[in-house]
PDB file of C-alpha atoms in Angstrom:
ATOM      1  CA  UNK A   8      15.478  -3.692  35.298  1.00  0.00           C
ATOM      2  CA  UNK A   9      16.679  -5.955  32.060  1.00  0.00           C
ATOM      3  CA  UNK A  10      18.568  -4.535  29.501  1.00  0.00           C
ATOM      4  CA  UNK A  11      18.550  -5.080  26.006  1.00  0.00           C
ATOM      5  CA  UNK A  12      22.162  -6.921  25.014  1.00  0.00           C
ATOM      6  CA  UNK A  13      23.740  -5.227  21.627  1.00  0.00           C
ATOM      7  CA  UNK A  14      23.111  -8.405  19.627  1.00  0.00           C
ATOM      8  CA  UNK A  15      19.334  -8.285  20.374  1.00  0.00           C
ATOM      9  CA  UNK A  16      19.589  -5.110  18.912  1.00  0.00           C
ATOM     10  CA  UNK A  17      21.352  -5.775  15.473  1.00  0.00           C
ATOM     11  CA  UNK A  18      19.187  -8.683  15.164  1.00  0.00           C
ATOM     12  CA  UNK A  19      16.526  -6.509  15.215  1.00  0.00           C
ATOM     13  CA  UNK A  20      17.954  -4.776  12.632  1.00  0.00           C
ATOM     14  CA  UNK A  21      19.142  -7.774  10.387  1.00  0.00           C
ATOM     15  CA  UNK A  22      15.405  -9.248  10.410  1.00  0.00           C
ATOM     16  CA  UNK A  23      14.868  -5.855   8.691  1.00  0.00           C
ATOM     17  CA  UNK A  24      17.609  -5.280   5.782  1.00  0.00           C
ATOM     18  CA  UNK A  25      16.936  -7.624   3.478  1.00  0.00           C
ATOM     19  CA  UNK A  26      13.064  -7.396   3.175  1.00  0.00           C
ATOM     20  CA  UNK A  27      12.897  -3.633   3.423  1.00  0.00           C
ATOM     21  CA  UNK A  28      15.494  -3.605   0.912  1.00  0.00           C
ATOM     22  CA  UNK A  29      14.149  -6.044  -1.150  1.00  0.00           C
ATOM     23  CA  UNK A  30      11.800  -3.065  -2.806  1.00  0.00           C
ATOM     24  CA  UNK A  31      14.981  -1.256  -3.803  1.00  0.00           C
ATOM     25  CA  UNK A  32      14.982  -4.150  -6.238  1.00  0.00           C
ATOM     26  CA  UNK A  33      11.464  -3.923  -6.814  1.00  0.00           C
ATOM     27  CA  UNK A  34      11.655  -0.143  -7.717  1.00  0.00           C
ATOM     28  CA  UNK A  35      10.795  -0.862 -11.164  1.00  0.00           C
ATOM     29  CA  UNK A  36       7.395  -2.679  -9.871  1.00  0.00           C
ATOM     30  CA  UNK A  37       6.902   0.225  -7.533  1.00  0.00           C
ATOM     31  CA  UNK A  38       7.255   2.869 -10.227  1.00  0.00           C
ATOM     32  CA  UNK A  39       5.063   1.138 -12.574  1.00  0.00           C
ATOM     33  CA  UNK A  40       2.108   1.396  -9.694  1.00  0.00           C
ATOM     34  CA  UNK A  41       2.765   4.772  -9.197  1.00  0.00           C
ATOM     35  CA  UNK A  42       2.533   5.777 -12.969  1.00  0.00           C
ATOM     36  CA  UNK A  43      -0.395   3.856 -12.925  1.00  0.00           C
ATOM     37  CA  UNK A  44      -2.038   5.262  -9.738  1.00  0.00           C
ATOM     38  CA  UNK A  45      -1.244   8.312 -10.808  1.00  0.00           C
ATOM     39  CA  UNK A  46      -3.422   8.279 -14.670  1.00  0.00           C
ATOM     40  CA  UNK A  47      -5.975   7.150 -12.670  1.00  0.00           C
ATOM     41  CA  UNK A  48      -6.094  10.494 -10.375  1.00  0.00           C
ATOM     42  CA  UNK A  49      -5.367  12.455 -13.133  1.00  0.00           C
ATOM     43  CA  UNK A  50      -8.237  10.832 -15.131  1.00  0.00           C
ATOM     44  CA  UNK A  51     -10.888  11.500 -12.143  1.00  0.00           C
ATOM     45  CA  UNK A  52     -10.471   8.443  -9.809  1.00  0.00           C
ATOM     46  CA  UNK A  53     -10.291   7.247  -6.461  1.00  0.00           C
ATOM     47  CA  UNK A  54      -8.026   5.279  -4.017  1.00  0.00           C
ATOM     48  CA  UNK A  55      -9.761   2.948  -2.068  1.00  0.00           C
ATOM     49  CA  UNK A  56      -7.902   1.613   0.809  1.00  0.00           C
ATOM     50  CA  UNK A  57      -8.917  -2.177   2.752  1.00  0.00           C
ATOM     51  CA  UNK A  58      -7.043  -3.912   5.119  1.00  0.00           C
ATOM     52  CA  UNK A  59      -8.364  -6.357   7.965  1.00  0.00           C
ATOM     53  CA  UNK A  60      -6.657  -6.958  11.750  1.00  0.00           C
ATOM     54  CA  UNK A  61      -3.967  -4.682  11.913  1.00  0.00           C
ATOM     55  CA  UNK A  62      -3.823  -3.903   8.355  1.00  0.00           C
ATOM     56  CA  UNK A  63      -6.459  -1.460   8.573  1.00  0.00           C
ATOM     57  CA  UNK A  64      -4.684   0.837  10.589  1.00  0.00           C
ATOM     58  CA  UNK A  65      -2.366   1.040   7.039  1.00  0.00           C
ATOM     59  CA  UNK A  66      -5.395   1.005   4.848  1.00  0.00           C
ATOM     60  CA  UNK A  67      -6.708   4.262   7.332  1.00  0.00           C
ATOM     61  CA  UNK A  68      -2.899   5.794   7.473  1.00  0.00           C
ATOM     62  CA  UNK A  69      -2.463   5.656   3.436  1.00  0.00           C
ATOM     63  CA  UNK A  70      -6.265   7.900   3.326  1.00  0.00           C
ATOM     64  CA  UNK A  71      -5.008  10.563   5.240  1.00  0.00           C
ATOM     65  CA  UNK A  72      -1.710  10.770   3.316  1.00  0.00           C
ATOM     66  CA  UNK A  73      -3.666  11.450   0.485  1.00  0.00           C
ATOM     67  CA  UNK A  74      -6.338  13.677   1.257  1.00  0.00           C
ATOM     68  CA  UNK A  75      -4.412  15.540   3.656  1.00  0.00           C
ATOM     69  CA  UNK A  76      -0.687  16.189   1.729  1.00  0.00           C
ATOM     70  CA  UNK A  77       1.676  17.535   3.758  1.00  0.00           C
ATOM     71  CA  UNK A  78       4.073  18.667   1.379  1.00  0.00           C
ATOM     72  CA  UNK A  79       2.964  22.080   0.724  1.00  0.00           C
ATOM     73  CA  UNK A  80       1.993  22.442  -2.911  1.00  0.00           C
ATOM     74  CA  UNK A  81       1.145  18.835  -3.360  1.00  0.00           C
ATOM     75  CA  UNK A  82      -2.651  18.720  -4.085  1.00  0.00           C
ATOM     76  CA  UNK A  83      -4.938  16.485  -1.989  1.00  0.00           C
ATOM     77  CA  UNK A  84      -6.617  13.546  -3.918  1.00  0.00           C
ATOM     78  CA  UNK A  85      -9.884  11.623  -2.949  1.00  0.00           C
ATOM     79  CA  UNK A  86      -9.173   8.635  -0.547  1.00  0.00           C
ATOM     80  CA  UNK A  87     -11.142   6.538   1.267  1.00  0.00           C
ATOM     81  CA  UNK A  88     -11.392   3.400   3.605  1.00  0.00           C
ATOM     82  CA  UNK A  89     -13.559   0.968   2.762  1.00  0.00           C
ATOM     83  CA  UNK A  90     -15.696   0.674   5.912  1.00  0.00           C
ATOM     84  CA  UNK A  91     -15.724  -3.108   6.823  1.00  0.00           C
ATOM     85  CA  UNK A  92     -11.609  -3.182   5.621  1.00  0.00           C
ATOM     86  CA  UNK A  93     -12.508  -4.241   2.156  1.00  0.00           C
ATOM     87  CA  UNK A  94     -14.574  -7.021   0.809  1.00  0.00           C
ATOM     88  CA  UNK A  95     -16.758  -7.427  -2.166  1.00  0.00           C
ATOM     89  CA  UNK A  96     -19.727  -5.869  -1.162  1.00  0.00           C
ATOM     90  CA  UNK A  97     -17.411  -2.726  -0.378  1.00  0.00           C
ATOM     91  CA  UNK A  98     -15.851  -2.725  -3.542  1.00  0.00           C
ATOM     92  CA  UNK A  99     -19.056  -3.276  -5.490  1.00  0.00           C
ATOM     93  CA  UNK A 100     -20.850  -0.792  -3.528  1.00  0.00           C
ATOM     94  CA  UNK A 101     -17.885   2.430  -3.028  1.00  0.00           C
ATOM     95  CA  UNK A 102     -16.147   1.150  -6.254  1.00  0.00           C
ATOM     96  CA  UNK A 103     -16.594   2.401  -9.398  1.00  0.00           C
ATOM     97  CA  UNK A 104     -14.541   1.916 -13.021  1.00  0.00           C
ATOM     98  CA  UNK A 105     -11.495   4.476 -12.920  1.00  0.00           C
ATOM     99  CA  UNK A 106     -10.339   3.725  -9.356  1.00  0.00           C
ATOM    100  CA  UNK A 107      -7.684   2.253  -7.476  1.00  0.00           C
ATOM    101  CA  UNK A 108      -8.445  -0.521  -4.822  1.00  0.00           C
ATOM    102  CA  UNK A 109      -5.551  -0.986  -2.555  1.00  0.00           C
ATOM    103  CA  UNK A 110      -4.993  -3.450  -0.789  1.00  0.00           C
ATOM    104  CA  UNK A 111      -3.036  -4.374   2.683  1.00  0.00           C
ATOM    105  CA  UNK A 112      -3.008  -8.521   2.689  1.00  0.00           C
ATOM    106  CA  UNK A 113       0.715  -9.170   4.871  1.00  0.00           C
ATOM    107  CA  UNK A 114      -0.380 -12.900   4.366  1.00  0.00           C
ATOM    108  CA  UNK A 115      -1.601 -12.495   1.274  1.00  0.00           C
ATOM    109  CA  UNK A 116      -4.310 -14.820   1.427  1.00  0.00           C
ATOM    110  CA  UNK A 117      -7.323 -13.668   3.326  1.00  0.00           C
ATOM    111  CA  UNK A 118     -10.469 -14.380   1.597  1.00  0.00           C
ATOM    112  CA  UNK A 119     -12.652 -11.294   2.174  1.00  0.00           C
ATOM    113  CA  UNK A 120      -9.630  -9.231   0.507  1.00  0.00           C
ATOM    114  CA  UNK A 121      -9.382 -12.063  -2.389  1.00  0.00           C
ATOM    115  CA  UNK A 122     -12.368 -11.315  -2.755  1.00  0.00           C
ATOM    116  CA  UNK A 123     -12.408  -7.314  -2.941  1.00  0.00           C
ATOM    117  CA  UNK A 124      -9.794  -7.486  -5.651  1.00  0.00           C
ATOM    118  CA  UNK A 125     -11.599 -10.059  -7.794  1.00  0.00           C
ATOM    119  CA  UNK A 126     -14.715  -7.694  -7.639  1.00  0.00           C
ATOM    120  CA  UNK A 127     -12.936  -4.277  -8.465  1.00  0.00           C
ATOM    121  CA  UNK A 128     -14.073  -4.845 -12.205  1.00  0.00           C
ATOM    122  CA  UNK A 129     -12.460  -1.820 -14.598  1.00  0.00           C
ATOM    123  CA  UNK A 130     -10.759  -0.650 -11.457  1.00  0.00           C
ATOM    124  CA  UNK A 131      -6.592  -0.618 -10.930  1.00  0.00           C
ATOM    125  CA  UNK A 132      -5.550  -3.265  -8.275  1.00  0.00           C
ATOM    126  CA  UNK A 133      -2.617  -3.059  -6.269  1.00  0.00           C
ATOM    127  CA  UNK A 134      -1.675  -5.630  -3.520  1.00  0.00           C
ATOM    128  CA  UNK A 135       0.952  -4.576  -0.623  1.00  0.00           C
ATOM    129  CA  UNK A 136       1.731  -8.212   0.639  1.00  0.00           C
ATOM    130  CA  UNK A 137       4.259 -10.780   2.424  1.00  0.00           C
ATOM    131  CA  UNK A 138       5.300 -13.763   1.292  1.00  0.00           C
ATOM    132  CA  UNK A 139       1.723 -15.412  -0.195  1.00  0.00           C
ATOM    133  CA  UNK A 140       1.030 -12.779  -2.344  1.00  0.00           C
ATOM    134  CA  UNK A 141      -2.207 -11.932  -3.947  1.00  0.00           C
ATOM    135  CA  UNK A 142      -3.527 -11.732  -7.620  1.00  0.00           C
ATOM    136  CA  UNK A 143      -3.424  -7.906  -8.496  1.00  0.00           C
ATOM    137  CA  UNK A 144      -2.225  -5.624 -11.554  1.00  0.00           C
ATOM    138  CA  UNK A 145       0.697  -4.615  -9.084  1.00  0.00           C
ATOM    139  CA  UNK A 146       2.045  -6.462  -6.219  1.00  0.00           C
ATOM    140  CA  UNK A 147       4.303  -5.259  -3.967  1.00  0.00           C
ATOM    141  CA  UNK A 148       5.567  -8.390  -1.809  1.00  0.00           C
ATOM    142  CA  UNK A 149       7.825  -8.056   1.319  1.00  0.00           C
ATOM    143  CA  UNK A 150       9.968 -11.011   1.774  1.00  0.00           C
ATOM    144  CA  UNK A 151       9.123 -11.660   5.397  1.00  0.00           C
ATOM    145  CA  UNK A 152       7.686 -14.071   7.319  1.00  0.00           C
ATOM    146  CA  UNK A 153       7.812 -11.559  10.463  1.00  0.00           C
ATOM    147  CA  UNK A 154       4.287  -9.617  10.133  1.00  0.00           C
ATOM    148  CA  UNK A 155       5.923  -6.871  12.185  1.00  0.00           C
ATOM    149  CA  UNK A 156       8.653  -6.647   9.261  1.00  0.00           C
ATOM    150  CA  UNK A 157       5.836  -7.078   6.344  1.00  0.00           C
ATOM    151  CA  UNK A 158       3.748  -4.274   8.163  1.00  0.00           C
ATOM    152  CA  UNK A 159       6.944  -1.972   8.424  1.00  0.00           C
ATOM    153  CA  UNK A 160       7.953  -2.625   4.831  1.00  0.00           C
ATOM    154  CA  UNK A 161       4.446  -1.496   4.136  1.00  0.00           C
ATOM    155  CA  UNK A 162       4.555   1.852   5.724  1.00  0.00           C
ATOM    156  CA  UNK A 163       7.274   2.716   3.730  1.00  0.00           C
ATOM    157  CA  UNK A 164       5.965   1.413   0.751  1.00  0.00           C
ATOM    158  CA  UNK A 165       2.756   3.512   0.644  1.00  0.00           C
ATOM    159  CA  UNK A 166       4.913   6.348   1.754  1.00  0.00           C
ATOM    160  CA  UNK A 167       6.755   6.240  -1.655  1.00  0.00           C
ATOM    161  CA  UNK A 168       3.556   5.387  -3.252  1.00  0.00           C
ATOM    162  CA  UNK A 169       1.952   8.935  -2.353  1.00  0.00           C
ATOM    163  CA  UNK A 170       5.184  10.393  -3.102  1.00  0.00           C
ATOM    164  CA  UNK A 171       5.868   9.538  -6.652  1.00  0.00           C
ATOM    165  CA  UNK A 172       2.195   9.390  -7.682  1.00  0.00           C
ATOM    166  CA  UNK A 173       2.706  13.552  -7.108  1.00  0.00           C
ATOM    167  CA  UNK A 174       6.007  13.323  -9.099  1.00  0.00           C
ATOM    168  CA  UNK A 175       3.826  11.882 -11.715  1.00  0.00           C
ATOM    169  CA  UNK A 176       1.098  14.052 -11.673  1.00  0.00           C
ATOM    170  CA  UNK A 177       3.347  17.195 -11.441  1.00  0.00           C
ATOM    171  CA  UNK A 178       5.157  15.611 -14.914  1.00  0.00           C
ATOM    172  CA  UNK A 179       2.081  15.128 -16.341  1.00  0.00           C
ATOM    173  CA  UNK A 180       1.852  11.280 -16.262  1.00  0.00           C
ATOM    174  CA  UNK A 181       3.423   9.736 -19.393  1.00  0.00           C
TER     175      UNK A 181
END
């Protein structure tokens, strides 16, 4: 039986810090995408999620936060996956003007995903990336080269996301 040693450990931990708190300093960026997620819900739009590999388990995760709150008294709002984790066929098809296209790219550079955010036409793009990132009206980039790091940094990203678009909403948007 092998043990972990402590420095393993707070290694673990270091590769963390800085790129998870890296969006402390991006809270201004963050805020600005949840102000602007938020006038879209408010105005009668939709989050569409994409993601490809791993990333749509995020893309599927961030749906269910939304349509199923679980906050009591926050309202659900209409979510949904784009079936074939987002390309420009999806977006052209699912998408229409008044939405929000999310997207998961931790390399930032995948082409089907390039492409779903160059096709969402009259629709608010938001990019959650790592160090490449994408073109968007908001992106979010996690200072990683670690894709376990990028994908963690995500999570809490869209966890914040969901949270202050409700904060929003319940202020009635600026």
């Amino acid at each position: 039986m092998s043990t972990i040693e402590a420095p393993d450990v707070t290694a673990a931990f270091a590769r963390r810090r800085d790129p998870v708190a890296a969006l402390a300093t991006d809270a201004d960026r963050l805020a600005a995408a949840c102000r602007a997620m938020a006038g879209r819900f408010r105005d009668g739009g939709r989050l569409l999620a994409a993601g490809r590999g791993l990333s749509a388990a995020d893309a599927a995760h961030v749906v269910v936060e939304f349509v199923h709150p679980v906050i009591v008294g926050t309202r659900a709002l209409p979510a949904l996956e784009l079936p074939d984790g987002g390309s420009a066929d999806s977006v052209a098809l699912f998408g229409e003007p008044g939405d929000v296209l999310l997207v998961f790219a931790p390399d930032g550079v995948d082409p089907d995903l390039t492409g779903a955010l160059a096709a969402a036409d009259d629709m608010l793009t938001i990019a959650l990336t790592g160090p490449s990132p994408a073109r968007a009206d908001h992106v979010l980039v996690v200072p990683s080269d670690d894709p376990r790091v990028v994908r963690e940094a995500h999570v809490t990203t869209y966890h914040v996301l969901w949270e202050l678009v409700h904060v929003y909403l319940a202020g009635g948007v600026p």
